[in-house]
XYZ file of C-alpha atoms in Angstrom:
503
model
C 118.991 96.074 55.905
C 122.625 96.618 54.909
C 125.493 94.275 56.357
C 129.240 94.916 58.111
C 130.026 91.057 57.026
C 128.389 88.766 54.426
C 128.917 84.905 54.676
C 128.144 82.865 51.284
C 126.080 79.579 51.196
C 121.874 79.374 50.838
C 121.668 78.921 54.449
C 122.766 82.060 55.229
C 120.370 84.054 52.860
C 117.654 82.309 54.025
C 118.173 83.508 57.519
C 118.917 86.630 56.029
C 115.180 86.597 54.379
C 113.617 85.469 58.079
C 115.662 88.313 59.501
C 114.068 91.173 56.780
C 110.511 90.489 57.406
C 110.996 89.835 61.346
C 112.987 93.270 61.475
C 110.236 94.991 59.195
C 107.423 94.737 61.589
C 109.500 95.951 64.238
C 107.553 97.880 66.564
C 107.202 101.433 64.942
C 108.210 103.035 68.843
C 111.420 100.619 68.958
C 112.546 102.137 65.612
C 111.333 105.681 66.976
C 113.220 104.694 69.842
C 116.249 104.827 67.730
C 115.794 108.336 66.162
C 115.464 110.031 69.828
C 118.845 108.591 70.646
C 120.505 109.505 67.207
C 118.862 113.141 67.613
C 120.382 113.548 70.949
C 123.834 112.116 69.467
C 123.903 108.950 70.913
C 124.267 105.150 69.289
C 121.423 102.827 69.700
C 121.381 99.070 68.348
C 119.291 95.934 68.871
C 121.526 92.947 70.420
C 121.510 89.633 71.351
C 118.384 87.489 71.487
C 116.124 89.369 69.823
C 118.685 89.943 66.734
C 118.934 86.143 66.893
C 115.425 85.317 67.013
C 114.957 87.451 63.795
C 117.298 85.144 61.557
C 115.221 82.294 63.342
C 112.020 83.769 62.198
C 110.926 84.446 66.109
C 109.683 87.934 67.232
C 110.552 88.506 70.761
C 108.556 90.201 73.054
C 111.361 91.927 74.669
C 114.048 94.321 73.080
C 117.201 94.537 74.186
C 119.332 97.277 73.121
C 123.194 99.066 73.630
C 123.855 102.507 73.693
C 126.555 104.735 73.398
C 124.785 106.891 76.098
C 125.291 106.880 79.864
C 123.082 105.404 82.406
C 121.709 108.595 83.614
C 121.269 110.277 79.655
C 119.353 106.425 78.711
C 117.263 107.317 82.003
C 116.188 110.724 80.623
C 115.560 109.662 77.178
C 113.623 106.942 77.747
C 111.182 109.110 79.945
C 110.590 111.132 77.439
C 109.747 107.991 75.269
C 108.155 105.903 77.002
C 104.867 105.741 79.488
C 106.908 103.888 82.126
C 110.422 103.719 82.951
C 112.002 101.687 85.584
C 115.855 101.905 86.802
C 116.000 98.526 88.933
C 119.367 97.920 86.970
C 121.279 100.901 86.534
C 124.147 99.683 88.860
C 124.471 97.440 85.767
C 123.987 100.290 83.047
C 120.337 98.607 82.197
C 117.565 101.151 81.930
C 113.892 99.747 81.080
C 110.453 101.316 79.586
C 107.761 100.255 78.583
C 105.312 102.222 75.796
C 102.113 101.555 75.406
C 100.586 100.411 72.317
C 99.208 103.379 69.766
C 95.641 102.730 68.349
C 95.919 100.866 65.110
C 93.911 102.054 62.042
C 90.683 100.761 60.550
C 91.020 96.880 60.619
C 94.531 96.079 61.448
C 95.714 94.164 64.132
C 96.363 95.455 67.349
C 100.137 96.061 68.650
C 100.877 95.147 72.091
C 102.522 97.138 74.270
C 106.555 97.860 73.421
C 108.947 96.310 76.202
C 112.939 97.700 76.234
C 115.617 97.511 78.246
C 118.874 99.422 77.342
C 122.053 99.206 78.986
C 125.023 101.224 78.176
C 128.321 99.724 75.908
C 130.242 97.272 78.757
C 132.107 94.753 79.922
C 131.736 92.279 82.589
C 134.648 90.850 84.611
C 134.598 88.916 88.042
C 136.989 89.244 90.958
C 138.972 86.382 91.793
C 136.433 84.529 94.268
C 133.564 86.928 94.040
C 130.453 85.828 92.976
C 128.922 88.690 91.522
C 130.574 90.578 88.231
C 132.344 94.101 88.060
C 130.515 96.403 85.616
C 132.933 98.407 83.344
C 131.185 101.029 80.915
C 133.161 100.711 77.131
C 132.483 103.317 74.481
C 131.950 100.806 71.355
C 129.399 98.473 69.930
C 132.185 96.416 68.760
C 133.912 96.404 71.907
C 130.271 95.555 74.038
C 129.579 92.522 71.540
C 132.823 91.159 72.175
C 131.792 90.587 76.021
C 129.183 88.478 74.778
C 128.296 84.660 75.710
C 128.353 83.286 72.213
C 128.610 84.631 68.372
C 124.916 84.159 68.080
C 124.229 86.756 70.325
C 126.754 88.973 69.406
C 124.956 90.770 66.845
C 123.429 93.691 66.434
C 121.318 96.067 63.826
C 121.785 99.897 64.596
C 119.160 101.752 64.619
C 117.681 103.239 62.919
C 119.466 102.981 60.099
C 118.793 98.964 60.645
C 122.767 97.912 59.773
C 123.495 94.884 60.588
C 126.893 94.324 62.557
C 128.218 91.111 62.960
C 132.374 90.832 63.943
C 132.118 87.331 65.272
C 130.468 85.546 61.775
C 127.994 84.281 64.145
C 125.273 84.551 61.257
C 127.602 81.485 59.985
C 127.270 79.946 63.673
C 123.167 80.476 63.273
C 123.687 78.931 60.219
C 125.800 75.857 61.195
C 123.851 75.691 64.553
C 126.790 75.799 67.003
C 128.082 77.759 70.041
C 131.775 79.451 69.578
C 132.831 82.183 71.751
C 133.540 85.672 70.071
C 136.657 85.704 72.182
C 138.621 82.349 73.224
C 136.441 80.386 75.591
C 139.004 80.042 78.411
C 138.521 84.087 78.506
C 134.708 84.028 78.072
C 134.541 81.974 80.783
C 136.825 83.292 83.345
C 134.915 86.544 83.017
C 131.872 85.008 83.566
C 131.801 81.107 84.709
C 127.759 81.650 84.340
C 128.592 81.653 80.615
C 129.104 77.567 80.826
C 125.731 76.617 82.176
C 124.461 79.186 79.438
C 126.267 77.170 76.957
C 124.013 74.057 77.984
C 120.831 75.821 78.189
C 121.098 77.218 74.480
C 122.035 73.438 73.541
C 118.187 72.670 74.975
C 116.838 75.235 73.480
C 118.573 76.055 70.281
C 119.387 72.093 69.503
C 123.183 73.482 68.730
C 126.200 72.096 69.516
C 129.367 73.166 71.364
C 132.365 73.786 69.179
C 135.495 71.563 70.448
C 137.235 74.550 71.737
C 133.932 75.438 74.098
C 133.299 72.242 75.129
C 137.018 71.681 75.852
C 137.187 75.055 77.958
C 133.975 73.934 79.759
C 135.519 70.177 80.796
C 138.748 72.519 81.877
C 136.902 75.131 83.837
C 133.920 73.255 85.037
C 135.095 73.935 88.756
C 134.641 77.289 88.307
C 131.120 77.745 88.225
C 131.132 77.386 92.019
C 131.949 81.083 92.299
C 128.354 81.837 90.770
C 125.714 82.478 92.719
C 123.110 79.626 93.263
C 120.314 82.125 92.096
C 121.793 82.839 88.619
C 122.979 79.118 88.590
C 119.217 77.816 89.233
C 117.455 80.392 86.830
C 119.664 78.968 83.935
C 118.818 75.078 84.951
C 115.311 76.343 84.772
C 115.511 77.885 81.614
C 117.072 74.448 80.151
C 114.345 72.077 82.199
C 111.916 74.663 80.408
C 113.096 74.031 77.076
C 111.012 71.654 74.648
C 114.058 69.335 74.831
C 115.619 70.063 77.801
C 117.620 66.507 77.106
C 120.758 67.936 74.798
C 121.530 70.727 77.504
C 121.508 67.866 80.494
C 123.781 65.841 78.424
C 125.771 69.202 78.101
C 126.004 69.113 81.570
C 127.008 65.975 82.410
C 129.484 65.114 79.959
C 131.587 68.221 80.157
C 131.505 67.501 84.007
C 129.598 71.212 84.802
C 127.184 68.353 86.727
C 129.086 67.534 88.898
C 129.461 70.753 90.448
C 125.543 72.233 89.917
C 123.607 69.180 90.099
C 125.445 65.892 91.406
C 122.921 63.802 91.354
C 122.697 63.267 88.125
C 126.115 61.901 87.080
C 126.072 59.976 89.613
C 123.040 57.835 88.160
C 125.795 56.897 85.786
C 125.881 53.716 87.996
C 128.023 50.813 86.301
C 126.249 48.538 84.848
C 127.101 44.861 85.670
C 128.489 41.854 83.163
C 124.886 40.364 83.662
C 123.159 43.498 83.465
C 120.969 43.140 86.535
C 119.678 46.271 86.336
C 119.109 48.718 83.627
C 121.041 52.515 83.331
C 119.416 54.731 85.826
C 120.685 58.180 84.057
C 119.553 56.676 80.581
C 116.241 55.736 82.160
C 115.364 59.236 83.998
C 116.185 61.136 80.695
C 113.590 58.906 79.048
C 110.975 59.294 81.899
C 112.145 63.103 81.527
C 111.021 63.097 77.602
C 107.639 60.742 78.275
C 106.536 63.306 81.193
C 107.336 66.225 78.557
C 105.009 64.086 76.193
C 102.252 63.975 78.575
C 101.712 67.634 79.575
C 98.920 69.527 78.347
C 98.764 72.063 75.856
C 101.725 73.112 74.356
C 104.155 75.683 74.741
C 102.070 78.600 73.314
C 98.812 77.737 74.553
C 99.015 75.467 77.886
C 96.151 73.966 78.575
C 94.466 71.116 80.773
C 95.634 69.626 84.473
C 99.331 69.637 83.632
C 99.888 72.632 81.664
C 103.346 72.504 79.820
C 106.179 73.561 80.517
C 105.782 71.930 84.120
C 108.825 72.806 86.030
C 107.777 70.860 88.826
C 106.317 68.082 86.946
C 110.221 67.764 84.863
C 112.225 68.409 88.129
C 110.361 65.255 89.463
C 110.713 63.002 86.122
C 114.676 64.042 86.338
C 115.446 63.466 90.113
C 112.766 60.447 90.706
C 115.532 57.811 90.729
C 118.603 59.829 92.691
C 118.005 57.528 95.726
C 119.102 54.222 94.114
C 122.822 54.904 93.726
C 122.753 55.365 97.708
C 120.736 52.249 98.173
C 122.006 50.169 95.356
C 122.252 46.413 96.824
C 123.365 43.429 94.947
C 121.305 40.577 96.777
C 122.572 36.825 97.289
C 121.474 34.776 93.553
C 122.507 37.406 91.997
C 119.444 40.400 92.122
C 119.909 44.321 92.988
C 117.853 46.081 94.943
C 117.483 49.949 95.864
C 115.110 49.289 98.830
C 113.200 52.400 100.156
C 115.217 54.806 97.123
C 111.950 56.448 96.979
C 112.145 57.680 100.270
C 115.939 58.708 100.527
C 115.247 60.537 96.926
C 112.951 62.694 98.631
C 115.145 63.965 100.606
C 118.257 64.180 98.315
C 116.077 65.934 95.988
C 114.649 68.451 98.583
C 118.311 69.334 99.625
C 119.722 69.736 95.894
C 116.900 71.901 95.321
C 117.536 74.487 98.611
C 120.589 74.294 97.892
C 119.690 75.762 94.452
C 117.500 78.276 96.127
C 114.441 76.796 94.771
C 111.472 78.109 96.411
C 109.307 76.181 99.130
C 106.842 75.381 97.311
C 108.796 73.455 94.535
C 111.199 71.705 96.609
C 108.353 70.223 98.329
C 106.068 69.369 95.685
C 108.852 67.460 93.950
C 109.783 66.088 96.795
C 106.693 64.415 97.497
C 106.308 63.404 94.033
C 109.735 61.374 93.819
C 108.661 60.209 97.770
C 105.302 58.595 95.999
C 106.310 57.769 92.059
C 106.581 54.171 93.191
C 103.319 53.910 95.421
C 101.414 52.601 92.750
C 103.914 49.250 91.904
C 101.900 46.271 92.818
C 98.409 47.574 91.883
C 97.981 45.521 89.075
C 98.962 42.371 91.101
C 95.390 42.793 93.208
C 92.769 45.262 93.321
C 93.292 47.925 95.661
C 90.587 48.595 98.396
C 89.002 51.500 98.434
C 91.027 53.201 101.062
C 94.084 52.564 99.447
C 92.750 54.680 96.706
C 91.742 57.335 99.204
C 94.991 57.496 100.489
C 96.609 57.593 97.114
C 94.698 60.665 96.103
C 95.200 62.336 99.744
C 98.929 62.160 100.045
C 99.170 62.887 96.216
C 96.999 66.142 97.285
C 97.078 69.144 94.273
C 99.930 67.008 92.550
C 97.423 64.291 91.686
C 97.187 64.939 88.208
C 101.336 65.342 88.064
C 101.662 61.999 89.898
C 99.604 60.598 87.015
C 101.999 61.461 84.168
C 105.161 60.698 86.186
C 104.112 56.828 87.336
C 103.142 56.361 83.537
C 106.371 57.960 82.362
C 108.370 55.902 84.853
C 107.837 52.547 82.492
C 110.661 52.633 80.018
C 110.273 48.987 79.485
C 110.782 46.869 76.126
C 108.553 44.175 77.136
C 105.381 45.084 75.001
C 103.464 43.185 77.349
C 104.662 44.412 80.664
C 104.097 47.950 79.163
C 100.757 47.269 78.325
C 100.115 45.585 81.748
C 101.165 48.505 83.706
C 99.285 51.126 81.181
C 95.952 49.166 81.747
C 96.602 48.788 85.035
C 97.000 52.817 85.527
C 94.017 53.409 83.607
C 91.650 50.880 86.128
C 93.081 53.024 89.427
C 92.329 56.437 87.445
C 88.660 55.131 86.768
C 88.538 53.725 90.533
C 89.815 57.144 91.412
C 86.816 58.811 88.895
C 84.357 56.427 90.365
C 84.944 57.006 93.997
C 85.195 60.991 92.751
C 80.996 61.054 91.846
C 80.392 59.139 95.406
C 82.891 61.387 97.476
C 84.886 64.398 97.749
C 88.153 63.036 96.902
C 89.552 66.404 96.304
C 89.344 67.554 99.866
C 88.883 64.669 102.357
C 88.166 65.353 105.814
C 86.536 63.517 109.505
C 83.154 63.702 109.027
C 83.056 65.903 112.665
C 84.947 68.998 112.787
C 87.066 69.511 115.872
C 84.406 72.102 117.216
C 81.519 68.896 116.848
C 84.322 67.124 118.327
C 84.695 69.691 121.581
C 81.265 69.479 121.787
C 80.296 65.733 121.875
C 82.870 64.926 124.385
C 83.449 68.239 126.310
C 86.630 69.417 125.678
C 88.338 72.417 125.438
C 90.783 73.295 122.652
C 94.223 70.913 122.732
C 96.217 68.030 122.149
C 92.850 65.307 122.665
C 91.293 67.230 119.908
C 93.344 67.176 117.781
C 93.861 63.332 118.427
C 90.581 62.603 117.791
C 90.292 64.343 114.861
C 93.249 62.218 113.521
C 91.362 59.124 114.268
C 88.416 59.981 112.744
C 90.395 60.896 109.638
C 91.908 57.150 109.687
C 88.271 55.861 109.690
C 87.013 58.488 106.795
C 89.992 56.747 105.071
C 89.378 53.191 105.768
C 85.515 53.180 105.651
C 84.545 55.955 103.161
C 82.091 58.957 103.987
C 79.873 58.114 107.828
C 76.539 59.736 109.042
C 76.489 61.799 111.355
C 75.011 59.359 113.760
C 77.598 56.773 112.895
C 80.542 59.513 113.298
C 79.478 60.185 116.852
C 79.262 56.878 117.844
C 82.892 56.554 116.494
C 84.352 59.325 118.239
C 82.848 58.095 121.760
C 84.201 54.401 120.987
C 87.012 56.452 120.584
C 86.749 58.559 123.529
C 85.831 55.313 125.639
C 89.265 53.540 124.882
C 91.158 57.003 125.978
C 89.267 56.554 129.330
C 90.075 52.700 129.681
């Protein structure tokens, strides 16, 4: 691989070792790939993540490429290329294609299939107030790196010659492990305010830090980020919460003030923390929670396994947001105590409406709703046994997010009292072997009335309605209360029941 720009220093040629081997088992077809589009007189060259990933050792699974050619030329090569083509992004100069993988010879490893997108040389620019970003076509690889997010990904390798062009030094960046703009921030981030929350999700997941320039433009143009859509805002908070640290990027956020406009919430846990320190930092806390729920997912993040498969997006969401009802509810008692009475409860509900407002879909916003509504349901188990309905109602209004309420109670004690940790832990681990135990006897997992509402119609002679379904609640209380009935014992319920109604 030959080089536009060398950097000295042993951290640079080791990259530049990763980056060899990484870009020598390139996929045979993306190489190919690069000899069509000479042959027909166009540029071709790898850019951006997957360049990155090479001097970080990582192969990525998807290919990203710029051309010299048009939309509609990329549309026609690539269908000659590949076995698929798709043109879901042309507005935006992106044409995709997917080949599928060639047999491989006697005893070598199979190649998966080859995934590429490739857009045409550009630049992106928004509107004043719009919210989505004019496309311009440009006419240089130079020119289309510059309109990058951050040196790191603004290199590139042409192909198929496999030169290496980097005009930013951001090889030295990779090396030093920090984010600089190729152009000045303030104009990196007027053209696209997106760029900032970008700049916090590559702290999660690269570990790198902002340069003071970046960080200053960020603190200065925080407010802009408002003229982003809440889609593209979301999908880069969930590519941070994803991360295996997602901590550095949240900090990110918060510090620079980019928080205060995307997620709210969370700065405000900041809550000031009394001369007598009566109660301990909420946003210090739910970043630790955050890192102990990350420690107790299953699997890892190449082979997820087991009830809580990592990365849990709902699961981390919860952890994060568990506490954003106690600045709203913060009380400082007579005798000097604070409460945050029912915080549970009005975090629900904070957290449902951040998360909407992020266009989250339904099924998230509820289930960490309900998980920040619960995470304090088990408090005050360890101070006496729980009957056995208690535990039946634990496990029903947990419902599929058992297993996730599990990990976020035990990562909600961030205590330095040994002893009150090891209280609570041993306490936990009694009400999961109560819930085990009362598993073999019952069906936990689904509990219903032991009549269904058609037994139910029948028994008392009723047609389909409002009584029904009354009754059916009431014989759900007693399933709760006294555990699985007999038939026999059921009916006799349901016309007690029945009786009162007629009193």
């Amino acid at each position: 691989m030959s080089t536009s720009s060398s950097s000295p220093g042993s951290d640079l040629l080791t990259l530049q070792r990763r980056a060899l081997q990484v870009l020598a088992d390139l996929a045979p077809a993306a190489l190919e790939l690069g000899e069509v589009f000479a042959a027909a007189g166009h540029e071709l060259a790898l850019v951006g993540g997957p360049v990155r990933d090479a001097f970080l050792g990582r192969v990525s699974a998807d290919l990203d490429f710029a051309t010299s050619a048009s939309p509609d030329q990329t549309e026609q090569l690539l269908a000659r290329w590949g076995d698929a083509h798709w043109d879901i992004g042309k507005a935006f100069g992106t044409i995709g294609a997917r080949r599928h993988a060639r047999p491989a010879g006697p005893g070598a490893e199979p190649r998966p299939d080859v995934v590429v997108e490739v857009t045409t040389y550009r630049t992106d620019a928004y509107e004043a107030g719009s919210r989505k970003p004019d496309v311009v076509f440009g006419d240089t690889l130079e020119g289309d790196l510059s309109r990058r997010d951050f040196t790191v990904n603004a290199m590139a390798v042409r192909l198929p010659s496999l030169t290496f062009v980097d005009p930013f030094d951001g090889l030295a960046d990779l090396a030093g492990r920090r984010l600089r703009t190729p152009v000045t921030a303030e104009q990196s981030f007027d053209d696209d305010p997106l760029r900032m929350m970008r700049a916090a999700r590559f702290a999660a997941q690269l570990g790198f830090d902002l340069t003071p320039d970046v960080r200053a433009a960020v603190e200065a143009m925080a407010a802009r980020i408002e003229i982003v859509s809440a889609e593209r805002v979301r999908d880069e908070l969930v590519k941070l919460m994803l991360a295996t640290d997602p901590r550095p990027g949240l900090e990110v956020l918060v510090q620079t003030g980019l928080a205060e406009h995307v997620l709210p919430e969370l700065p405000a846990l900041r809550l000031e923390i009394d001369e007598h320190h009566r109660h301990k930092d909420v946003y210090q806390h739910s970043l630790t929670v955050l890192a102990q729920a990350i420690d107790l997912e299953t699997g890892t993040h190449e082979q997820p396994t087991g009830p809580v498969p990592g990365p849990d997006l709902v699961l981390r969401l919860a952890a994060l947001l568990h506490d954003i009802g106690k600045p709203p509810t913060r009380r400082f008692e007579p005798g000097g105590g604070v409460s945050f009475h029912h915080h549970e409860v009005v975090g629900a509900k904070m957290a449902a409406r951040r998360l909407k407002a992020l266009r989250f879909d339904k099924e998230t916003v509820q289930a960490v709703a309900r998980l920040t509504e619960l995470h304090l349901r088990f408090h005050g188990y360890g101070d006496g046994a729980w009957t056995d309905s208690a535990v039946r109602r634990y496990v029903t209004d947990a419902g599929p997010h058992l297993e996730r309420l599990h990990r976020l109670t035990r990562s909600d004690c961030t205590t330095r009292n040994r002893r009150k940790a090891d209280r609570l832990s041993f306490a936990y681990d009694d009400l999961e072997h109560r819930i085990a135990e009362l598993r073999e006897k019952e069906s936990l997992a689904a509990i219903r009335p032991d009549l269904d509402g058609q037994q139910i119609m029948e028994i008392l002679g009723l047609s389909p309605g409002p009584l029904v379904g009354q009754a059916y609640k009431h014989l759900l209380e007693l399933r709760m209360e006294l555990g699985p009935r007999t038939p026999e014992e059921a009916e006799a319920d349901l016309r007690a029941w029945w009786a009162e109604q007629q009193g």
